[in-house]
CSV table of C-alpha atoms in Angstrom, one decimal:
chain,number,residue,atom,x,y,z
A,1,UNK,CA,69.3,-27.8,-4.4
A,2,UNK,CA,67.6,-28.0,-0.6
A,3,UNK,CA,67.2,-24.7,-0.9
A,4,UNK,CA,65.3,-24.5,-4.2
A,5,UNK,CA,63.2,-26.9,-2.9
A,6,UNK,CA,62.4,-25.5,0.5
A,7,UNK,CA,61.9,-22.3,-1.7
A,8,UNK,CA,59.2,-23.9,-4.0
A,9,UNK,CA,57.9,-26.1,-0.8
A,10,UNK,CA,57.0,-22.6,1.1
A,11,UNK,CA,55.9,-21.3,-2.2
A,12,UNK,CA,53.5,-24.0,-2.5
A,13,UNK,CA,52.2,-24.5,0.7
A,14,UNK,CA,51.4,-20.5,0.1
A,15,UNK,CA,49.5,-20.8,-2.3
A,16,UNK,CA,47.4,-23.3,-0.7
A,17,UNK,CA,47.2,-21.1,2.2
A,18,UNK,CA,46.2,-18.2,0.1
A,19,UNK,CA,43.5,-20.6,-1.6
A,20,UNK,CA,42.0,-22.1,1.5
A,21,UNK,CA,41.4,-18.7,3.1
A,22,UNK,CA,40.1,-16.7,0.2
A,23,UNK,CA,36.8,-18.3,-0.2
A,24,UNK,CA,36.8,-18.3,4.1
A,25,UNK,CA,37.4,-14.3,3.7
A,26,UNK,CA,34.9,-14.3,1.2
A,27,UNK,CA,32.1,-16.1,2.8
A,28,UNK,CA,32.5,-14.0,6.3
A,29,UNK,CA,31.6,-10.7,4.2
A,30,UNK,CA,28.0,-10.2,4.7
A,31,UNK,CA,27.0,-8.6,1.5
A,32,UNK,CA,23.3,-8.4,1.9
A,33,UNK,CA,20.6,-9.2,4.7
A,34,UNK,CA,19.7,-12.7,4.6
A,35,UNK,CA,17.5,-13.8,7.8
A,36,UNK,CA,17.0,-17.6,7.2
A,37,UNK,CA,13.2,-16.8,8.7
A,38,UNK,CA,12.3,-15.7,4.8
A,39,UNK,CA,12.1,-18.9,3.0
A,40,UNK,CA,9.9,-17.7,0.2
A,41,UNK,CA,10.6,-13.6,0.2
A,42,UNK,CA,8.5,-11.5,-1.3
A,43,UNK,CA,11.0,-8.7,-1.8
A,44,UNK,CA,14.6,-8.7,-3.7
A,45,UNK,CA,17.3,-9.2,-1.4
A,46,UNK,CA,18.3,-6.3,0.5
A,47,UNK,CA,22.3,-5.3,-0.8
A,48,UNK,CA,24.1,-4.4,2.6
A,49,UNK,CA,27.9,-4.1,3.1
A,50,UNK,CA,28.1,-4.8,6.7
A,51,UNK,CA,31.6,-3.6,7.1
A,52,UNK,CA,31.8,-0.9,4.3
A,53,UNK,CA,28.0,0.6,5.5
A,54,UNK,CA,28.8,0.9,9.5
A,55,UNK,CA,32.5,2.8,8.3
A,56,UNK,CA,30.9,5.1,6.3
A,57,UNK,CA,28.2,5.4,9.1
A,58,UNK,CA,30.4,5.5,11.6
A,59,UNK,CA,29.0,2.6,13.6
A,60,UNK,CA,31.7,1.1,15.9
A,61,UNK,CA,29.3,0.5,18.9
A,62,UNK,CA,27.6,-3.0,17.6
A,63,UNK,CA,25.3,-2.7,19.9
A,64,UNK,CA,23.3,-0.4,18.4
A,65,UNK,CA,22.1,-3.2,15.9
A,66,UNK,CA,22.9,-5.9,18.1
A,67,UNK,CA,21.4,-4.6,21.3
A,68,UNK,CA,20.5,-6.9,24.6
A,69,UNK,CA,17.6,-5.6,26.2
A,70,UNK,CA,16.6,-6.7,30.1
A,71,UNK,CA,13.2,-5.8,31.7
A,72,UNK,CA,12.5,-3.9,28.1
A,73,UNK,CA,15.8,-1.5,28.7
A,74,UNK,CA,18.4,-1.6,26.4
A,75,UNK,CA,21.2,-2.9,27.9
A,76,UNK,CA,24.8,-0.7,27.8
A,77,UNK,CA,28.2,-2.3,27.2
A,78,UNK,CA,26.4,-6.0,25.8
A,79,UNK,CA,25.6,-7.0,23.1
A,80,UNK,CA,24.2,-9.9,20.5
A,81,UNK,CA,26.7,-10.2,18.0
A,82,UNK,CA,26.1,-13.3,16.4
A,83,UNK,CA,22.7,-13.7,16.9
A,84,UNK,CA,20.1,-13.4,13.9
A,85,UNK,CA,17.5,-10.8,15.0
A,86,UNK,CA,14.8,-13.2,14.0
A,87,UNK,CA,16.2,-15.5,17.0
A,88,UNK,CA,14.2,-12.4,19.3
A,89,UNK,CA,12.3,-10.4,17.0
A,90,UNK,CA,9.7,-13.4,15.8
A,91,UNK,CA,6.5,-13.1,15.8
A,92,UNK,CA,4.4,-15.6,18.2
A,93,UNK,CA,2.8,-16.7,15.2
A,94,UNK,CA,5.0,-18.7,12.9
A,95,UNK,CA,3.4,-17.9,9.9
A,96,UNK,CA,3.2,-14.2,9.8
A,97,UNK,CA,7.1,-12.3,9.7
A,98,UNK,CA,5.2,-9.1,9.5
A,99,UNK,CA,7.1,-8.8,13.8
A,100,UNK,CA,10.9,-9.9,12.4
A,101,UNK,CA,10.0,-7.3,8.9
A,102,UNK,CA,8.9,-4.4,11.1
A,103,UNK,CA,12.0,-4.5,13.5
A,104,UNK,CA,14.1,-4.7,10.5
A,105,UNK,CA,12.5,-1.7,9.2
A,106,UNK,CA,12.6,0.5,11.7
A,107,UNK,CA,16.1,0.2,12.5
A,108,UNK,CA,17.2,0.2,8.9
A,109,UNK,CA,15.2,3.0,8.0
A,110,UNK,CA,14.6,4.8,11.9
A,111,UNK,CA,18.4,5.6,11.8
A,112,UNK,CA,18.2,6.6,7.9
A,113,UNK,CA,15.3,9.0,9.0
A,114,UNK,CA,16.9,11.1,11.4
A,115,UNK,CA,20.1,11.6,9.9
A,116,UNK,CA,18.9,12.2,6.3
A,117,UNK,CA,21.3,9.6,5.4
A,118,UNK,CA,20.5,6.3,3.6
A,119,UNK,CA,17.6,4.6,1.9
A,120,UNK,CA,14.3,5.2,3.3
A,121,UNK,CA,11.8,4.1,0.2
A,122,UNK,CA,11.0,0.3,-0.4
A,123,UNK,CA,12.7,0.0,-3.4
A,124,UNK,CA,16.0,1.9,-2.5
A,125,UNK,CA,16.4,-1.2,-0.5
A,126,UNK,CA,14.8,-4.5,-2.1
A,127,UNK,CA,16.2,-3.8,-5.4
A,128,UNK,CA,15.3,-5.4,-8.2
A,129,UNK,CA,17.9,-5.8,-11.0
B,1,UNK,CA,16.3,17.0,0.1
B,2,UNK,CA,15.1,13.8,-0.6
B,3,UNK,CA,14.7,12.7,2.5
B,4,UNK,CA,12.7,16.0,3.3
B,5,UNK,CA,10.4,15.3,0.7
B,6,UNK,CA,9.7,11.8,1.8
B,7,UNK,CA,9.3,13.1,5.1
B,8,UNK,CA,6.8,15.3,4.7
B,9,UNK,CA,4.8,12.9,2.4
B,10,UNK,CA,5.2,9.8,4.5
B,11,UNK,CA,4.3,11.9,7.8
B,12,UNK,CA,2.1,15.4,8.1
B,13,UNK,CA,0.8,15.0,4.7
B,14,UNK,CA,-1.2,11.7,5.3
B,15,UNK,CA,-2.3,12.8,8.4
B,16,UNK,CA,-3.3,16.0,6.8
B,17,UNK,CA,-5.2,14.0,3.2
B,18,UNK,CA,-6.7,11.6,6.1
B,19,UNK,CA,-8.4,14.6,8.3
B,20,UNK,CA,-9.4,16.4,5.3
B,21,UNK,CA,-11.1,12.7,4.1
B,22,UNK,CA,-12.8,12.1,7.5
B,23,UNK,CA,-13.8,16.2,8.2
B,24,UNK,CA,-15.2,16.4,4.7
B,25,UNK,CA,-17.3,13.3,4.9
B,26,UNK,CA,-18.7,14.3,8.5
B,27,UNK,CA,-19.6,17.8,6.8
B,28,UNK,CA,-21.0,16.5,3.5
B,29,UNK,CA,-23.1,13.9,5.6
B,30,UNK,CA,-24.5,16.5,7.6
B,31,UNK,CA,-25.2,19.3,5.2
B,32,UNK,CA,-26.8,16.6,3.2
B,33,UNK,CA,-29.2,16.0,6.4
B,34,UNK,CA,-29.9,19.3,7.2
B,35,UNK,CA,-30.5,20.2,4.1
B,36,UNK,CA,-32.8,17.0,3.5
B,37,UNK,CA,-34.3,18.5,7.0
B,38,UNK,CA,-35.1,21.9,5.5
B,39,UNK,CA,-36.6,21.2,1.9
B,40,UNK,CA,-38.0,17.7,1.5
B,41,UNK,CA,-39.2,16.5,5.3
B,42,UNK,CA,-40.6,13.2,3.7
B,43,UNK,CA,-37.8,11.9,2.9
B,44,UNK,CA,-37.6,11.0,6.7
B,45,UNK,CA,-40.9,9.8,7.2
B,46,UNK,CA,-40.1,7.4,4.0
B,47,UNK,CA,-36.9,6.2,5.0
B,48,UNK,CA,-37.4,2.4,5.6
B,49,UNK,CA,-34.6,0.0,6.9
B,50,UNK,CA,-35.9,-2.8,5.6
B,51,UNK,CA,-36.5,-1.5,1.8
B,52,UNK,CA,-33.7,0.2,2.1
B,53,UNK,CA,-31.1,-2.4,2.6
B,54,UNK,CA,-33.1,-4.7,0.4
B,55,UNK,CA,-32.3,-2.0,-2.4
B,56,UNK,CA,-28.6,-1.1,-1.1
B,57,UNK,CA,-28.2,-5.3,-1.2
B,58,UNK,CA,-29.7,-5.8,-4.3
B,59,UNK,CA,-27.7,-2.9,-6.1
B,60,UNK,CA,-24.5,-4.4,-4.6
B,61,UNK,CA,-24.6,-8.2,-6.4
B,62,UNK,CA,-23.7,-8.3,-9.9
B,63,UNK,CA,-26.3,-8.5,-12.8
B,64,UNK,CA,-29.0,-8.6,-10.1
B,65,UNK,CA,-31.4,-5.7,-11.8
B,66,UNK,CA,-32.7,-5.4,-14.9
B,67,UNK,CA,-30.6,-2.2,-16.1
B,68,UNK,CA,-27.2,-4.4,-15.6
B,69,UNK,CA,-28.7,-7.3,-17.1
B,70,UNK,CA,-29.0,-5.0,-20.1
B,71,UNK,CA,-25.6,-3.7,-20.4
B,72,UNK,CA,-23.2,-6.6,-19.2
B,73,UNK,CA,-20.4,-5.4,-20.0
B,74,UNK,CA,-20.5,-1.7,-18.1
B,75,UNK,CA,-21.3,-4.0,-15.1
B,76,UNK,CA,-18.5,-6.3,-15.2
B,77,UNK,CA,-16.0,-3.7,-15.7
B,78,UNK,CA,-17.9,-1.3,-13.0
B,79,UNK,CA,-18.0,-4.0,-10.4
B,80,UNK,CA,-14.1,-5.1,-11.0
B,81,UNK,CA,-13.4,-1.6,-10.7
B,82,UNK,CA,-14.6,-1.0,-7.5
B,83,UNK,CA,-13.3,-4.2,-5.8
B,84,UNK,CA,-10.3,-3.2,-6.9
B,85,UNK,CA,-10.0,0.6,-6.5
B,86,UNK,CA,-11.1,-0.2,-3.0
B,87,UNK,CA,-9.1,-3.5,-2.1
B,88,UNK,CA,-5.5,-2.8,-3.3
B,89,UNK,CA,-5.0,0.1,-1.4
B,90,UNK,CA,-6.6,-1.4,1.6
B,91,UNK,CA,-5.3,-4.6,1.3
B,92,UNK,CA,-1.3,-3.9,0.1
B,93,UNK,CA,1.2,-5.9,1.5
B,94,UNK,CA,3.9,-2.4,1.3
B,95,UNK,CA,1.0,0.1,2.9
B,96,UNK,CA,0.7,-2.6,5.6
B,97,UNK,CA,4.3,-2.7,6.6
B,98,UNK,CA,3.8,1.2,6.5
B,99,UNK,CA,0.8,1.0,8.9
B,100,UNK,CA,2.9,-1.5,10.8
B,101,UNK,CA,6.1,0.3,11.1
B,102,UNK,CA,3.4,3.8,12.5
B,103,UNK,CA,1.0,2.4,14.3
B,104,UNK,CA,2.2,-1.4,15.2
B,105,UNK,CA,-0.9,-2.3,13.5
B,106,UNK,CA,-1.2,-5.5,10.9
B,107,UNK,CA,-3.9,-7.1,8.9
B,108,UNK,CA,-4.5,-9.4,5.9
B,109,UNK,CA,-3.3,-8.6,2.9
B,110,UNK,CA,-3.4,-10.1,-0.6
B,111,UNK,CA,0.0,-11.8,-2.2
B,112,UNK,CA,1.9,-9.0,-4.7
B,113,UNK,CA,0.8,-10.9,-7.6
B,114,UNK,CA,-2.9,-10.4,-7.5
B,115,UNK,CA,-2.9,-6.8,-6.0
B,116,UNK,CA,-0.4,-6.7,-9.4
B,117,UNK,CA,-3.7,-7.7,-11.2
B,118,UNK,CA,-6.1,-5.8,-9.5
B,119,UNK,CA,-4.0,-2.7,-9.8
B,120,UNK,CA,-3.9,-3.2,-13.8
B,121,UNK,CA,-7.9,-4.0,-13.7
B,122,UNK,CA,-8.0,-0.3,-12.2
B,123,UNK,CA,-6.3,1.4,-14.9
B,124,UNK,CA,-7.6,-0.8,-17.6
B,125,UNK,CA,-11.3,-0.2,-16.3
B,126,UNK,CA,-10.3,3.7,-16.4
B,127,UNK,CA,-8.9,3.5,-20.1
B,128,UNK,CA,-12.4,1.5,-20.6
B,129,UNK,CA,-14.5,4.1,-19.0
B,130,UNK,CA,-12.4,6.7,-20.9
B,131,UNK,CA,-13.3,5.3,-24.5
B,132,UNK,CA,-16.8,5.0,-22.9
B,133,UNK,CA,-16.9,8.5,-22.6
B,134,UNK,CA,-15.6,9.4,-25.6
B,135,UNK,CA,-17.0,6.9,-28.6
B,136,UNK,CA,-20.9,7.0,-27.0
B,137,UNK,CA,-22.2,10.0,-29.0
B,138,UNK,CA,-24.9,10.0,-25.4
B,139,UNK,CA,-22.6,9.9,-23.4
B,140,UNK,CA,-20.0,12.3,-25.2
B,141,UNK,CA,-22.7,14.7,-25.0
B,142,UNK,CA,-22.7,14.6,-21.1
B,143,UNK,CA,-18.9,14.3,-20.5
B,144,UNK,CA,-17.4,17.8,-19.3
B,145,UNK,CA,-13.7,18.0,-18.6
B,146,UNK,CA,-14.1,17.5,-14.6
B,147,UNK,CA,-15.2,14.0,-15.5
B,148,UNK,CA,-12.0,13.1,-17.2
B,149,UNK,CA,-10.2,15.0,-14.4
B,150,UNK,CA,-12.0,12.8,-12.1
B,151,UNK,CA,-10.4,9.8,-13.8
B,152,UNK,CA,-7.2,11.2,-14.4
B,153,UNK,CA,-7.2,12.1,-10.5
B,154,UNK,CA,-8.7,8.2,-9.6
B,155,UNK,CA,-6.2,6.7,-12.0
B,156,UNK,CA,-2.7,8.2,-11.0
B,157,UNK,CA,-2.2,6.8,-8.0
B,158,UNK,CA,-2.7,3.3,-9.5
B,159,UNK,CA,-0.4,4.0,-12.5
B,160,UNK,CA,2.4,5.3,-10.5
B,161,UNK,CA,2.3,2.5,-7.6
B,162,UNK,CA,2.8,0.4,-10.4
B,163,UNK,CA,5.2,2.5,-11.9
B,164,UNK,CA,7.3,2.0,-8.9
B,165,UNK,CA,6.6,-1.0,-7.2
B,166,UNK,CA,8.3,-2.8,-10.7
B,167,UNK,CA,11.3,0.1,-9.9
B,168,UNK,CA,10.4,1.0,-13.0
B,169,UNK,CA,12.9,4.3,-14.4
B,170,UNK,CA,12.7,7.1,-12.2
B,171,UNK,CA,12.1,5.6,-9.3
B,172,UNK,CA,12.6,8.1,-5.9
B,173,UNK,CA,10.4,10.6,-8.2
B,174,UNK,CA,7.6,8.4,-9.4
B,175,UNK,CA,7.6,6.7,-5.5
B,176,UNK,CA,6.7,10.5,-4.3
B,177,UNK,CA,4.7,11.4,-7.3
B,178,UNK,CA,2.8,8.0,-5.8
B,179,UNK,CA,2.3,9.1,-2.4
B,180,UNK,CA,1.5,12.6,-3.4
B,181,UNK,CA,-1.4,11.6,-6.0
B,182,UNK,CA,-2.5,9.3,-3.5
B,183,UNK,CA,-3.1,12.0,-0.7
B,184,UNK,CA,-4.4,14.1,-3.2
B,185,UNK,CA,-6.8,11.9,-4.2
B,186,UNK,CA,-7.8,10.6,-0.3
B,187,UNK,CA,-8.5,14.2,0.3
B,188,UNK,CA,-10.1,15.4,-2.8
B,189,UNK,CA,-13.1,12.4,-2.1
B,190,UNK,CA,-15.4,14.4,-0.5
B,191,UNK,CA,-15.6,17.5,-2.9
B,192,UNK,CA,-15.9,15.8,-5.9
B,193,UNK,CA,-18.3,13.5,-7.2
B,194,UNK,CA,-16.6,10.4,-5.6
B,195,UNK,CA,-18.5,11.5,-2.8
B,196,UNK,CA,-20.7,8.9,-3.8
B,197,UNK,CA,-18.5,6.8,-1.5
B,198,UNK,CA,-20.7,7.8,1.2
B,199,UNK,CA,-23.8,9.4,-1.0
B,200,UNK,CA,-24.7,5.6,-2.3
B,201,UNK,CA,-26.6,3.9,0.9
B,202,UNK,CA,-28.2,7.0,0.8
B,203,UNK,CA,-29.9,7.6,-2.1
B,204,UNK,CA,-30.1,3.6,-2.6
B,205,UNK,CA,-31.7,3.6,0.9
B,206,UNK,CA,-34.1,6.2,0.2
B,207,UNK,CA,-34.8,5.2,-3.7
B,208,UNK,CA,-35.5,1.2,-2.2
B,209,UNK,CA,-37.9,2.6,0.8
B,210,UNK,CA,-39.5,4.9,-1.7
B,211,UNK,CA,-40.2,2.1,-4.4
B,212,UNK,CA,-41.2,-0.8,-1.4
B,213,UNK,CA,-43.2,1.6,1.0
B,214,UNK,CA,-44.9,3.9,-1.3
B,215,UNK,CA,-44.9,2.6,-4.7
B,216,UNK,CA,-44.8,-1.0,-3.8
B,217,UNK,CA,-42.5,-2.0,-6.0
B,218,UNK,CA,-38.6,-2.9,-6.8
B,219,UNK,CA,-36.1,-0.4,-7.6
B,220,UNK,CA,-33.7,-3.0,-9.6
């Protein structure tokens, strides 16, 4: 009898485990780019697996999104994980994003450039569905 | 191969439609000079600044002559048109971020929705211009085929930017086809007759100095 109950007790407190965490898993895969500066976008929400994309890229160095820079040099071995880029890459004046959309572009779409690899036109991107 | 494509169309082909459209302007300006120069000397000794901007003015506000008074409805569709052939291109929120992302270069530029209408005005104005041509026995008789080339050439880039920008079907294709009609049709300005682009202040300016400082009268 203790034992059946100790079984169904772990089995339950599993499930609860398993429950609590999904949605947690769920939520920390970053499925598209969201930077809170775009209130109102214009544009559809750009679709980007953050995980899948930089395995199939082979991005392991984060820095090459999430760079540091010092005295306008890119800084080796730090990086921003973490940070949104709009917490550097505003523009002075609040109401115009064209600053934060232009960095986003041409890291996006510098890298897909050079290596003939990825979405370069607008609407590869912002799709609308 | 894609990527290629885009490329070339997004790099040396508009600097390549942009030189041809600045080059050809320079040289059509000038021949048009010189030639003035050679044959018809008074033209100079007319030329007026003040009559001539009067006329270029006048000519430029809607139904302010006689001849658009008479056909309102050619003058509403003309002057949409060219507010919004000229606008939307200049003023699109996606060639802006383009500019941006070259040149680090911004400006104003009007909310999708209304370049959305201005871009339909465009086509609808060259479906209207179209009929125009082709129901008004006095005009019929003028049209050649280069005039509905002309508007097949001034049209396409409008209907395909459309055509895209909704990701309508086809899209990579119809988002090249875009950029290609559009160079095409930057660089094709000064050898055809949209050279009036540039033409118009000059035979306004001369027709208004002619009509104030000779004839002593209004050219509207």
């Amino acid at each position: 009898m203790p034992e059946k109950i100790r079984f169904m007790g772990s089995l339950i407190l599993l499930m609860l485990l398993a429950v609590l965490l999904c949605p947690a898993h769920a939520q920390e895969d970053i499925v598209r780019v969201a930077d809170r500066v775009f209130e109102a976008p214009m544009r559809p929400p750009v679709a980007f697996h953050h995980d899948a994309h930089n395995e199939k890229a082979g991005l392991d160095d984060c820095s090459i999104c999430h760079h540091t820079y010092e005295n306008g040099k890119k800084q080796e071995g730090s990086d921003s994980v973490g940070m949104e880029c709009s917490e550097c890459h505003f523009s002075k004046d609040r109401n115009n994003a064209v600053d934060l959309i232009n960095a986003y572009h041409l890291q996006c779409n510098g890298c897909h450039a050079s290596r003939k690899a990825g979405p370069v036109m607008c609407g590869e991107c912002h799709r609308r569905r | 191969m894609i990527h290629d494509i885009y490329s070339l169309l997004r790099g040396p082909m508009v600097w390549l439609a942009f030189c041809i459209f600045a080059g050809g302007m320079v040289f059509r300006i000038t021949a048009m000079v010189g030639l003035a120069r050679q044959k018809d000397r008074v033209v100079f000794d007319y030329m007026n600044t003040r009559y001539a901007l009067r006329s270029i003015l006048h000519w430029m506000v809607p139904f302010a002559g006689v001849n658009m008074r008479k056909h309102p409805v050619m003058t509403l569709v003309a002057f949409v048109f060219h507010l919004s052939v000229l606008a939307t291109p200049l003023f699109l929120c996606a060639h802006i971020l383009l500019v941006k992302a070259s040149w680090n270069l911004s400006w104003w530029f009007l909310p999708d929705g209304v370049a959305d209408v201005m871009t339909a005005c465009v086509v609808a104005a060259c479906g209207f211009f179209l009929c125009r041509r082709m129901l008004l026995p006095d005009v019929r008789y003028l049209t050649t085929a280069s005039d509905l080339f002309l508007l097949a050439l001034v049209a396409s880039p409008f209907i395909s930017g459309f055509w895209a920008c909704h990701q309508w079907p086809g899209y990579p294709v119809v988002m090249m086809a875009h950029m290609l009609s559009g160079e095409i049709l930057l660089a094709a300005i000064p050898f055809t007759r949209l050279i009036h682009m540039f033409f118009f202040p000059f035979t306004r300016g001369y027709m208004g100095s002619e009509f104030g400082g000779v004839r002593h009268a209004k050219d509207w």
